[in-house]
Structures are given as C-alpha cells and as structure tokens.
Coordinates of C-alpha atoms in Angstrom, one line a residue:
M1 CA 145.1 -15.5 283.5
R2 CA 144.5 -12.5 286.0
E3 CA 141.9 -10.2 285.7
P4 CA 141.6 -8.0 282.2
C5 CA 141.4 -4.3 284.2
N6 CA 142.1 -4.3 288.1
Q7 CA 140.3 -1.2 289.5
T8 CA 142.1 1.0 292.6
P9 CA 140.4 2.8 294.9
P10 CA 139.5 7.0 293.9
A11 CA 142.4 8.9 293.7
H12 CA 142.8 12.0 295.8
G13 CA 144.6 15.6 295.0
L14 CA 145.4 19.0 295.0
T15 CA 143.3 21.5 292.0
P16 CA 145.5 24.3 291.2
K17 CA 143.2 26.0 292.5
G18 CA 143.4 24.6 296.1
N19 CA 139.9 22.5 295.4
P20 CA 140.6 18.6 296.5
R21 CA 140.0 16.7 292.8
M22 CA 138.2 12.9 293.2
T23 CA 138.5 10.4 290.7
A24 CA 136.0 7.5 290.2
P25 CA 136.6 4.6 290.4
Q26 CA 139.0 3.6 286.6
S27 CA 142.0 0.7 285.6
R28 CA 144.7 1.2 286.8
G29 CA 147.2 3.3 285.7
S30 CA 145.0 5.4 283.8
G31 CA 145.4 8.9 284.8
A32 CA 143.1 10.9 285.1
C33 CA 140.3 12.0 282.9
R34 CA 140.9 9.3 279.9
V35 CA 138.4 8.2 278.0
A36 CA 140.1 5.4 274.8
A37 CA 138.2 2.5 272.8
A38 CA 138.5 -0.8 273.4
S39 CA 139.8 -1.0 269.1
P40 CA 141.2 0.7 266.3
G41 CA 137.4 1.6 265.4
R42 CA 135.7 2.0 268.4
R43 CA 138.2 4.9 269.1
A44 CA 137.9 6.1 265.8
R45 CA 134.1 5.8 266.9
T46 CA 134.2 7.6 269.5
A47 CA 135.9 10.6 268.1
A48 CA 134.0 11.0 265.2
L49 CA 131.1 11.6 268.1
L50 CA 133.1 14.0 270.5
V51 CA 133.5 15.1 267.1
T52 CA 130.4 15.3 265.3
V53 CA 128.7 16.4 268.8
G54 CA 131.1 19.7 269.0
V55 CA 130.6 20.9 265.2
T56 CA 126.5 20.2 266.3
L57 CA 126.5 22.7 269.0
G58 CA 129.0 25.1 268.5
G59 CA 127.8 25.2 264.8
C60 CA 130.4 26.3 261.5
V61 CA 132.3 30.1 262.7
G62 CA 135.3 30.4 260.1
F63 CA 136.9 34.0 259.9
S64 CA 135.7 37.0 258.1
A65 CA 137.0 38.0 254.3
D66 CA 137.4 41.5 255.4
G67 CA 139.2 40.5 258.7
G68 CA 136.5 42.2 260.8
L69 CA 136.1 45.4 259.0
G70 CA 132.5 44.8 258.4
P71 CA 131.1 47.5 261.1
A72 CA 134.5 50.1 260.5
H73 CA 133.7 49.9 256.3
G74 CA 129.8 51.3 257.1
Y75 CA 130.7 53.5 259.0
A76 CA 133.2 55.0 257.1
A77 CA 131.2 54.2 254.4
L78 CA 127.3 56.3 255.6
E79 CA 129.4 58.8 257.9
L80 CA 132.4 59.9 255.8
R81 CA 132.2 59.3 252.4
K82 CA 135.2 58.0 252.9
D83 CA 136.4 54.1 252.5
I84 CA 139.6 52.5 254.2
V85 CA 142.1 49.7 253.1
K86 CA 144.0 46.9 255.7
V87 CA 147.0 47.0 254.7
S88 CA 148.1 43.1 255.5
D89 CA 150.2 42.3 252.0
E90 CA 152.1 43.9 249.4
T91 CA 149.6 44.2 246.9
A92 CA 147.4 45.9 249.6
A93 CA 150.5 48.7 250.0
I94 CA 151.1 49.8 247.1
G95 CA 147.8 50.7 246.0
A96 CA 146.9 52.1 249.0
A97 CA 150.1 54.2 248.5
A98 CA 148.9 54.5 244.9
R99 CA 146.0 56.6 246.1
A100 CA 147.8 58.9 248.9
E101 CA 150.5 59.9 246.1
Q102 CA 147.1 60.6 243.1
L103 CA 145.4 62.9 246.5
L104 CA 148.9 63.9 247.7
R105 CA 149.2 65.8 244.2
R106 CA 146.7 68.7 244.2
P107 CA 146.5 70.6 247.2
L108 CA 144.8 68.5 250.3
T109 CA 141.4 69.6 250.9
P110 CA 139.8 68.9 254.5
D111 CA 137.7 64.8 252.6
S112 CA 141.6 64.3 251.4
A113 CA 143.2 64.3 254.0
V114 CA 140.8 62.3 256.0
Q115 CA 141.2 59.8 252.8
V116 CA 144.7 60.1 253.1
A117 CA 145.1 59.6 256.8
L118 CA 142.8 56.2 256.7
L119 CA 145.0 55.1 254.2
K120 CA 148.5 56.2 255.3
N121 CA 148.2 55.9 259.4
R122 CA 150.4 52.8 260.7
A123 CA 148.1 53.3 263.8
L124 CA 145.2 52.9 262.7
Q125 CA 146.8 49.5 260.6
A126 CA 148.0 48.1 263.9
S127 CA 144.5 48.5 265.6
F128 CA 142.8 47.2 262.5
N129 CA 145.9 43.9 263.3
D130 CA 144.4 44.2 266.8
L131 CA 141.1 44.1 265.4
G132 CA 141.8 40.8 263.6
V133 CA 143.5 39.0 267.3
S134 CA 140.1 39.5 268.3
E135 CA 138.8 37.6 265.2
A136 CA 141.4 34.9 265.7
E137 CA 140.1 34.3 269.7
F138 CA 136.3 34.9 269.2
V139 CA 136.4 31.9 266.0
Q140 CA 139.0 30.1 268.6
A141 CA 136.7 29.9 271.5
T142 CA 133.3 28.7 269.2
L143 CA 135.2 25.8 268.6
P144 CA 134.2 22.2 270.4
P145 CA 137.1 21.4 273.1
V146 CA 139.8 19.5 271.5
P147 CA 139.5 15.4 272.3
R148 CA 142.8 14.8 274.0
L149 CA 144.5 11.2 273.2
S150 CA 147.8 10.2 275.8
L151 CA 149.8 6.8 275.4
S152 CA 151.4 4.7 278.1
R153 CA 153.9 2.1 276.9
T154 CA 156.1 0.3 280.0
G155 CA 157.5 -2.6 280.5
G156 CA 160.5 -4.9 281.4
D157 CA 162.6 -8.3 280.6
F158 CA 159.7 -10.1 280.7
T159 CA 156.6 -7.3 281.2
L160 CA 154.7 -5.3 279.0
E161 CA 152.3 -2.5 279.7
V162 CA 150.1 -0.4 277.0
E163 CA 147.3 1.9 278.1
R164 CA 145.5 4.2 275.4
S165 CA 143.2 6.7 277.1
L166 CA 140.9 9.3 275.0
T167 CA 139.7 12.3 276.8
A168 CA 137.3 15.4 276.7
S169 CA 135.2 18.4 279.0
L170 CA 132.2 17.6 278.5
I171 CA 131.0 21.0 280.2
E172 CA 133.3 22.6 277.4
L173 CA 131.5 20.2 275.6
L174 CA 128.2 21.3 276.4
T175 CA 128.4 25.0 277.6
L176 CA 129.6 25.5 273.8
P177 CA 126.3 27.0 272.5
V178 CA 126.3 29.4 275.4
R179 CA 129.9 30.2 275.2
I180 CA 129.5 31.2 271.6
P181 CA 127.6 34.2 272.1
I182 CA 129.5 35.7 274.6
A183 CA 132.9 35.3 272.6
R184 CA 130.4 36.7 269.5
N185 CA 129.8 40.3 271.4
R186 CA 133.0 40.3 272.9
F187 CA 134.2 40.3 269.2
R188 CA 131.2 42.6 268.4
A189 CA 132.6 45.5 271.0
E190 CA 136.3 45.2 269.6
Q191 CA 134.9 45.7 265.8
Y192 CA 132.6 49.0 266.9
R193 CA 136.2 49.7 269.6
A194 CA 138.1 49.6 265.8
V195 CA 135.0 51.6 264.2
G196 CA 135.9 54.4 267.3
Q197 CA 139.6 54.8 265.7
V198 CA 138.8 55.2 262.3
L199 CA 136.4 58.3 263.3
R200 CA 138.2 59.6 265.5
L201 CA 142.0 59.7 263.2
A202 CA 139.3 61.1 260.6
G203 CA 138.0 64.0 263.0
E204 CA 141.7 64.7 264.6
A205 CA 143.3 64.7 260.7
R206 CA 139.9 67.4 260.1
R207 CA 141.0 69.2 263.3
Q208 CA 144.3 69.6 262.3
F209 CA 143.9 70.4 258.5
Y210 CA 142.3 73.1 260.1
R211 CA 144.6 74.0 262.0
T212 CA 147.2 74.2 259.5
V213 CA 145.4 76.1 256.7
S214 CA 144.3 79.1 259.8
A215 CA 148.5 79.3 260.9
N216 CA 149.1 79.3 257.4
Q217 CA 146.4 82.3 256.6
S218 CA 147.7 83.8 260.1
V219 CA 151.0 84.1 258.7
A220 CA 150.4 85.3 255.6
Y221 CA 148.0 87.8 256.2
L222 CA 151.0 88.8 259.4
E223 CA 153.7 89.1 256.2
Q224 CA 150.9 91.6 254.5
A225 CA 151.4 93.9 257.9
L226 CA 154.8 93.2 258.2
A227 CA 155.4 94.6 254.7
S228 CA 153.2 98.0 255.4
A229 CA 154.6 98.9 258.2
G230 CA 158.3 98.5 256.7
S231 CA 157.3 100.8 254.6
A232 CA 155.9 103.1 256.8
S233 CA 159.3 102.5 259.8
T234 CA 161.1 103.7 256.0
L235 CA 159.2 106.5 255.0
A236 CA 159.6 108.1 258.6
K237 CA 163.0 107.4 258.6
Q238 CA 163.2 109.4 255.4
L239 CA 160.9 112.1 257.6
G240 CA 163.1 112.2 260.2
E241 CA 166.3 113.0 258.1
T242 CA 164.2 116.3 257.1
G243 CA 163.3 116.9 260.0
A244 CA 159.5 117.0 259.9
L245 CA 159.3 113.8 262.5
N246 CA 160.7 113.7 265.4
K247 CA 162.2 110.8 266.9
L248 CA 160.2 109.9 269.6
E249 CA 157.5 108.9 266.4
Q250 CA 160.9 107.5 264.3
A251 CA 161.1 105.2 267.6
R252 CA 157.7 104.5 267.7
E253 CA 157.1 103.3 264.1
H254 CA 160.4 101.5 264.2
A255 CA 158.9 99.4 267.6
F256 CA 156.0 99.2 265.7
Y257 CA 157.8 97.7 262.6
S258 CA 160.5 94.5 265.1
E259 CA 156.8 93.6 267.1
L260 CA 155.8 92.9 264.3
G261 CA 158.3 91.3 262.6
A262 CA 158.6 88.7 266.1
Q263 CA 155.1 88.5 266.2
L264 CA 155.6 86.9 262.4
A265 CA 158.7 84.6 263.9
K266 CA 156.4 83.1 266.1
A267 CA 153.9 82.7 263.9
R268 CA 155.8 80.7 260.9
V269 CA 157.5 78.6 264.1
L270 CA 153.7 76.9 265.0
Q271 CA 153.2 77.4 261.3
R272 CA 155.9 75.0 261.0
V273 CA 154.4 73.0 264.4
E274 CA 151.3 72.7 263.0
R275 CA 152.3 71.8 259.6
E276 CA 154.3 68.2 261.4
K277 CA 151.3 67.3 263.6
L278 CA 149.5 66.9 260.8
I279 CA 152.2 65.5 258.8
R280 CA 152.3 63.3 261.8
L281 CA 148.1 62.4 261.9
L282 CA 148.5 62.2 257.7
G283 CA 151.4 59.4 257.9
L284 CA 153.5 60.9 255.7
W285 CA 157.3 60.8 254.9
G286 CA 159.7 61.7 252.8
R287 CA 158.7 63.4 249.4
E288 CA 155.4 63.0 250.9
I289 CA 155.2 65.8 253.4
D290 CA 155.7 68.1 250.3
F291 CA 151.5 68.2 249.9
K292 CA 150.1 71.6 248.9
L293 CA 147.5 73.4 251.3
P294 CA 145.1 75.9 250.0
N295 CA 145.4 79.5 250.9
G296 CA 143.1 79.9 253.3
L297 CA 140.0 78.5 255.3
P298 CA 137.0 77.6 253.5
S299 CA 133.9 79.9 253.8
L300 CA 131.0 79.5 255.9
P301 CA 127.8 77.3 254.8
G302 CA 125.2 79.1 253.7
R303 CA 122.9 76.3 255.5
L304 CA 123.4 75.7 259.7
V305 CA 123.2 71.8 260.5
S306 CA 119.6 71.0 262.6
G307 CA 119.8 71.2 266.1
T308 CA 116.5 68.5 266.4
Q309 CA 116.7 64.9 266.9
I310 CA 120.8 64.7 266.7
E311 CA 120.5 63.6 270.6
A312 CA 118.7 60.2 269.6
E313 CA 120.8 60.0 266.1
A314 CA 123.9 60.3 268.5
I315 CA 122.2 57.0 271.2
K316 CA 121.8 54.9 267.6
K317 CA 124.6 55.7 265.5
R318 CA 127.6 56.6 268.6
A319 CA 130.6 53.7 268.2
D320 CA 131.5 53.7 271.6
I321 CA 127.9 53.6 273.5
Q322 CA 127.7 50.3 270.4
T323 CA 130.9 49.5 271.9
A324 CA 129.1 49.7 276.0
R325 CA 126.9 47.8 274.6
F326 CA 128.0 44.7 273.3
E327 CA 130.4 45.0 276.2
L328 CA 127.0 44.7 278.5
Q329 CA 125.2 41.1 276.6
S330 CA 128.8 40.2 276.6
L331 CA 129.1 40.3 280.8
A332 CA 125.6 39.4 280.6
G333 CA 125.7 36.1 278.8
Q334 CA 128.8 35.0 281.3
Y335 CA 127.3 36.0 284.2
G336 CA 124.3 33.6 283.3
L337 CA 127.1 30.6 281.9
N338 CA 128.3 31.0 285.4
Q339 CA 125.2 31.1 287.8
V340 CA 125.1 28.0 286.1
S341 CA 128.1 26.6 285.9
G342 CA 129.4 28.0 288.6
F343 CA 129.9 25.1 291.1
I344 CA 131.0 22.4 289.3
N345 CA 133.4 24.2 285.7
V346 CA 135.5 20.9 285.4
L347 CA 133.4 18.0 284.6
D348 CA 135.6 15.4 282.1
I349 CA 134.7 11.9 280.8
G350 CA 137.0 9.3 280.5
Y351 CA 136.5 6.1 278.4
S352 CA 140.6 4.3 278.6
D353 CA 142.3 0.4 278.1
R354 CA 144.8 -1.2 279.2
Y355 CA 146.5 -3.9 278.0
E356 CA 149.2 -6.0 279.8
R357 CA 151.3 -9.2 278.9
S358 CA 153.9 -11.1 280.9
K359 CA 156.0 -13.8 281.0
A360 CA 156.8 -16.2 284.2
F361 CA 159.4 -19.1 284.2
E362 CA 159.2 -22.0 286.3
L363 CA 161.9 -24.7 286.4
N364 CA 160.5 -28.3 286.3
E365 CA 161.6 -31.7 287.0
Q366 CA 163.3 -32.3 283.8
G367 CA 165.8 -29.5 285.2
G368 CA 164.6 -26.8 283.2
F369 CA 162.1 -23.9 282.6
N370 CA 158.4 -24.1 282.0
V371 CA 157.1 -20.3 280.6
T372 CA 154.3 -18.8 281.6
R373 CA 152.5 -16.7 279.3
D374 CA 150.1 -14.1 281.4
K375 CA 147.8 -11.4 278.8
S376 CA 144.8 -9.0 280.2
F377 CA 143.0 -6.4 278.8
G378 CA 140.3 -4.0 280.5
R379 CA 138.6 -1.0 279.0
G380 CA 136.2 1.5 281.6
Y381 CA 134.8 4.7 281.5
T382 CA 135.8 7.9 284.7
V383 CA 134.5 11.5 285.2
D384 CA 136.7 13.8 286.3
L385 CA 135.4 16.7 288.6
V386 CA 136.1 19.3 290.9
I387 CA 134.4 19.4 294.5
P388 CA 134.7 23.0 295.4
I389 CA 134.4 22.1 298.9
Y390 CA 135.6 25.6 300.1
D391 CA 134.0 27.7 297.2
F392 CA 130.4 27.0 295.6
G393 CA 130.7 28.8 293.2
T394 CA 129.9 32.2 294.7
T395 CA 132.8 34.0 294.5
V396 CA 132.7 33.6 290.6
V397 CA 129.0 34.9 290.2
R398 CA 129.1 37.3 292.3
G399 CA 132.3 38.4 290.4
A400 CA 130.2 38.1 287.2
R401 CA 127.2 40.0 288.8
E402 CA 129.3 42.9 289.7
A403 CA 131.4 42.8 286.3
Y404 CA 127.9 42.9 285.1
L405 CA 126.7 46.2 286.7
G406 CA 129.3 48.1 286.1
A407 CA 129.2 47.7 282.6
A408 CA 124.7 48.9 283.4
H409 CA 125.9 52.0 284.7
R410 CA 129.1 52.6 282.7
L411 CA 126.7 52.1 279.2
A412 CA 124.4 54.4 280.9
E413 CA 127.1 57.0 281.8
K414 CA 127.4 57.3 278.2
A415 CA 124.5 57.6 277.2
V416 CA 123.9 60.7 279.5
N417 CA 127.4 62.0 278.2
A418 CA 126.8 61.4 274.6
R419 CA 123.7 63.9 275.3
S420 CA 125.1 66.8 277.1
E421 CA 127.9 66.2 274.5
V422 CA 126.0 66.5 272.0
R423 CA 124.1 69.6 273.2
E424 CA 127.6 71.1 273.5
A425 CA 129.4 70.6 270.5
Y426 CA 125.8 72.1 269.0
Q427 CA 126.0 75.1 270.6
R428 CA 129.8 75.8 270.0
Y429 CA 128.8 75.0 266.9
R430 CA 126.5 78.1 266.4
G431 CA 127.9 80.1 268.7
Q432 CA 131.4 79.6 266.7
Y433 CA 129.1 80.2 263.6
D434 CA 127.3 83.3 265.5
I435 CA 131.1 85.1 266.1
T436 CA 132.9 84.5 262.9
R437 CA 129.4 86.5 261.7
H438 CA 130.4 89.5 263.6
Y439 CA 133.9 89.4 262.8
Q440 CA 133.5 89.2 259.3
G441 CA 130.2 91.4 258.8
S442 CA 131.4 93.7 261.2
V443 CA 134.5 94.4 263.4
L444 CA 136.5 94.3 260.2
P445 CA 134.7 96.5 258.3
L446 CA 134.2 98.9 261.0
R447 CA 138.1 98.1 261.5
K448 CA 139.1 98.9 257.9
T449 CA 137.2 102.3 257.9
I450 CA 139.0 103.2 261.4
Q451 CA 142.1 102.3 259.4
D452 CA 141.4 104.7 256.9
Q453 CA 139.9 107.8 258.5
A454 CA 142.9 107.2 260.7
L455 CA 145.0 107.0 257.9
L456 CA 144.0 110.8 256.8
Q457 CA 143.4 112.2 259.8
Y458 CA 147.7 111.7 259.5
S459 CA 148.1 113.1 256.6
G460 CA 146.0 116.0 257.5
M461 CA 148.2 116.1 260.4
L462 CA 145.3 115.8 262.7
I463 CA 146.6 112.9 264.7
D464 CA 150.2 111.7 265.8
V465 CA 152.0 108.9 264.8
T466 CA 150.7 106.7 268.1
T467 CA 147.3 106.2 266.9
L468 CA 147.8 105.6 263.4
I469 CA 150.0 102.8 265.5
I470 CA 147.1 101.5 267.8
D471 CA 144.3 101.6 265.3
A472 CA 146.8 99.0 263.0
R473 CA 147.6 97.4 266.0
S474 CA 144.0 96.5 267.0
R475 CA 143.0 95.9 262.4
I476 CA 145.6 93.3 262.9
L477 CA 144.7 91.9 265.9
S478 CA 141.0 92.0 264.5
N479 CA 142.1 90.0 261.4
I480 CA 143.6 87.1 263.0
Q481 CA 141.0 86.8 265.6
A482 CA 138.6 87.1 262.1
I483 CA 140.9 83.7 261.2
E484 CA 140.8 81.3 265.0
A485 CA 137.0 82.4 264.5
Q486 CA 137.2 81.0 261.7
R487 CA 139.0 77.3 262.6
D488 CA 137.2 77.4 265.6
F489 CA 133.6 77.7 263.7
W490 CA 135.2 74.3 261.6
I491 CA 136.5 72.4 264.4
A492 CA 132.9 73.1 265.8
A493 CA 131.5 71.4 263.2
T494 CA 133.9 68.6 263.6
D495 CA 133.1 68.5 267.0
L496 CA 129.5 68.5 266.2
R497 CA 129.7 65.4 264.3
A498 CA 131.8 63.2 266.6
A499 CA 129.6 63.8 268.9
V500 CA 126.6 62.4 267.2
I501 CA 128.6 59.6 265.8
G502 CA 131.6 59.5 268.2
G503 CA 135.6 60.0 267.9
G504 CA 137.1 61.7 270.6
F505 CA 134.5 64.7 271.1
T506 CA 136.4 66.9 274.2
G507 CA 135.0 69.4 274.6
E508 CA 138.5 71.0 275.8
G509 CA 138.1 74.3 273.4
F510 CA 138.5 74.7 269.8
G511 CA 141.6 75.4 268.4
G512 CA 145.6 75.1 269.2
E513 CA 147.7 77.7 269.9
S514 CA 147.0 81.1 268.8
A515 CA 149.3 83.2 266.4
G516 CA 150.4 85.9 268.7
A517 CA 148.4 89.0 267.5
E518 CA 147.7 89.9 271.6
A519 CA 151.2 90.6 272.1
V520 CA 151.3 93.0 268.3
A521 CA 148.2 94.7 270.0
G522 CA 149.8 95.3 273.3
G523 CA 153.4 95.9 271.7
G524 CA 154.1 99.4 273.4
G525 CA 153.0 99.4 276.6
E526 CA 148.8 99.8 274.9
T527 CA 146.1 97.3 276.2
L528 CA 143.2 96.0 273.6
A529 CA 140.9 97.9 276.3
A530 CA 143.0 100.6 275.3
A531 CA 143.7 100.0 271.8
T532 CA 139.8 99.7 271.0
P533 CA 136.9 102.2 271.6
G534 CA 134.5 100.0 274.0
G535 CA 137.5 97.9 274.7

C-alpha cells in the first residue's frame, strides 16, 4: 500500500498584488487554502463550527423595517412637521398619490407644498433607493466570511482520485467584530446624507413656492397698473382730439402705457417660469399641474426667531455635520484595523482530504493476469498567507491615516462654516424683516401720498403729465420692490432654518429674477434717482 498522503514542497507564486505567496506543506493536489473533513460527519461539524464562530463574532444584523429611513423620518417629523413615504410598491404609490391629490384640491400653502414634494418628488425616492443599496452593503459587511467548498475528481482507465476541501478566511473572521462598527458608521453616514436630501428638497420647495407666489403677485399688480395707464392713455387721446393736450404729452402717456405692457409681458413669462420650477420640485404632471396658489405672500410674522443659541443648535442638529461625524468615525475604525491587519491581510486556513484508488495488472505464470488494487486516503491542514516582501503594510496604514486626517479637517471645516452660515442667515433674516417693514410702513404710504397729490396738482394744471408719469413709475417700482422684499424675507426665514438643521443653505442671495420694474421706472429716459427725491 502506498502512503496515504504524499507531502509536496511549498508552492510559490505571485498574488494579484504582486507579492510572493507561500503555501505551507499540504497534501498533493489539494491546492491553496483548503479545509476538508475526513468524513461527512466531520465535514458537517467543521462547517457548523465555522458558521457558529462567525455568528458569535459578528452578531445578527438584518434589514430594518423602514429601509434605514429612521433618521429621515425623525427629522421630517420633528423639524419639518411632515412625513415621508418610501414608494417601493404599488400600494405605497397609490397611497402617496391619494394624499398628494387631496392636498392639491385646495390652494397650496408653503407647508402643503413641502408635503407634496416629499410625497411626489422622484429624485427623493431615488435617494431612498440609494440608501437601501447602502443598507444592503452594510448587512453584507456584517456577515461572517463564507466557507468555500471545492470538489475535484480525476481519473483514467484504472485510476481514480477524489479531492475535497473546505476553506475560510481567518483574517476576515477574526476582524469581523472590528469591521462591523466601521460598516455601521458608514451606513449611518448614508442615513444622514438621506436626511440632507429630505431637508434640501423641503427648503427648495418652500423657497420656490415664495418665488412663484411673488411672481403671481407682481403680475397682478402690473395688470392693475396697466389698466390705470390704459385709462390715462385713452383720456390723453380724447383730450388731444379736443386740443386740450399737446402731442408731446399724449406721446408720453402712450409710451408709458406701452412700456407697462412690455413689462407685464416680461413678468408673465417669469410667472410661468417660476411655476414650472415649482412643478418640477413637486414632481407633478398631467392634471396635477393645475393646482391653485394664494393671491399673495404671507404677512410678516408677529414674532421673530431668537438668535440666541442658534450656533450650538446648528452644531447639534445639522445633517451634514452628522454625516461628517459618522464618516470620521468610520475612517478612524478603518485606520485602526489597517494598523493591525496591514502587515498580514490574507490568512486562510484549510482542511482537505484526498482519496486515491488504482488497479495494476501483472502477467502470472499461467498466462493470466493478477489484479493488484491500491487505495489510499489522506487528510491535512493548510495555511495560506501573503508575505509582504515589498510592502509591510506601510502604504495601507499611511493611506488610512491621511484619509482619517482629511475627514477630521473636513468635519472641523463644516463646524466652522456652520457657525458662520447661521450668523449670516440670521443677519439676512433680521435685515429682510426690517426692509420689508420699512417698505410697508413708510415707502408705500409716502408713494401713495405723492401720487394722490400729483393727481390733484395735475387736475389743477399745476404740473404737467411728465411729472405725473414719473411719480406713477416710481410708485409701481416701489410696490414691486415691496413684494420682492416680502418674498426675500420668507426665503431668508427658510435659509435660516436650513442653516440650523441642514438642507442647502447657499448664501447666494434671496429671490429669483426681478419683475423688471426698474425698467418701468426708468422708461422714457428717467432714472430711479431722478424719479424719486433723494434717490
């Protein structure tokens, strides 16, 4: 009988990383990294042992019922007073559509516009799906290494060789308790990134609501002004026919009316553009786009938000800072893991068996053949590792350290920027409140008084039509600017909230495009400074 298992010298080769790989002595033909049982019962016990050790080290991590949207639900409920829905099946889609339809039956408010956007916006749903992918990767990262079973059968006419092996990565198994917190922190970072998407959409929808309503309000005011200018132009024509008004003053009235018509057309284009932007943010199409909006912007609040403790609140609540914190914790864990496993990052254990059977025929003295049967069975353990001749883990550890330090600096930058953004947003908020109050309490009443007195003096032939037109242009400009100031206040209020909790504070200005009242005020060659005393 032959020896049950012949030993072979160590096998050398190159790994994909270019490092020489050395395999410890093993049974012939067993290959690298094998572990096998000598019998079905022993193989079952070995596999069960590997699974038990993996589960013990790794614990049980499964998919969450809400797809990882717990933090997003919390922020939506506490900070926005809204709720979010992940549309993952037909039932959820029908429910979200029904809720949105119910909200769209009444004129939209800033709050209802935000809720419709959270229900209907497809980009937000895509970000929820991305979070689901991240959760799947997290759950996968918490699982113990999967044992690899290998079966091999070779033979010829008179020989048969069967080899079985079961292998597992010891490094992955031993480092599993360390890798689970790393994966969890990465997933938590993705969860707060999804929170940022929710807050960003809510802020954009609210801002765009104010811009759209402001555009509607500007169009309504310009329509009233155009109607008044049309009446004045008609009267000027009639007076000209009687000889009471010369051609120059008639032309000025007609030009003023035409300029207002052009500006109204421009304002209507802006009105449609702003509405389409709102439609896209709300995710509406078909008959849903026929929703109604209020006639004007909300009135100024009776009380302003306090500026005390808002910096500390921002550091505590901002979603982007929470994201950076969990990313930093993840990289810190990865740095520590690389320091431990940087030198040896591949260590597999194996247990294999090999069964051989052969027949030999020898001619005997009687002219026949003697059959000699030979059987052998061997088993053994193997260990497979990468010897880092050219890199003893220095590059991996150095890269992890630099990544960790970079994340720490980015977190510090976000904290510094958050404090500054909150201060800036609050100054804009208070400033726009004072500006709007000034327009409503001082500028507009004075403009009305000026126009009323100008009409009286014009009726008494104390001033000409030029002065009357200049005053009319100035009043139109002041009213449009008052509407835009009120719009900018509500946008500043939205920006302040976004600066505190996260959600896309940019600091790039307040409203959208202007209704173009400056051109109305400057039509006919008069500038705003010339049209209004004191500039």
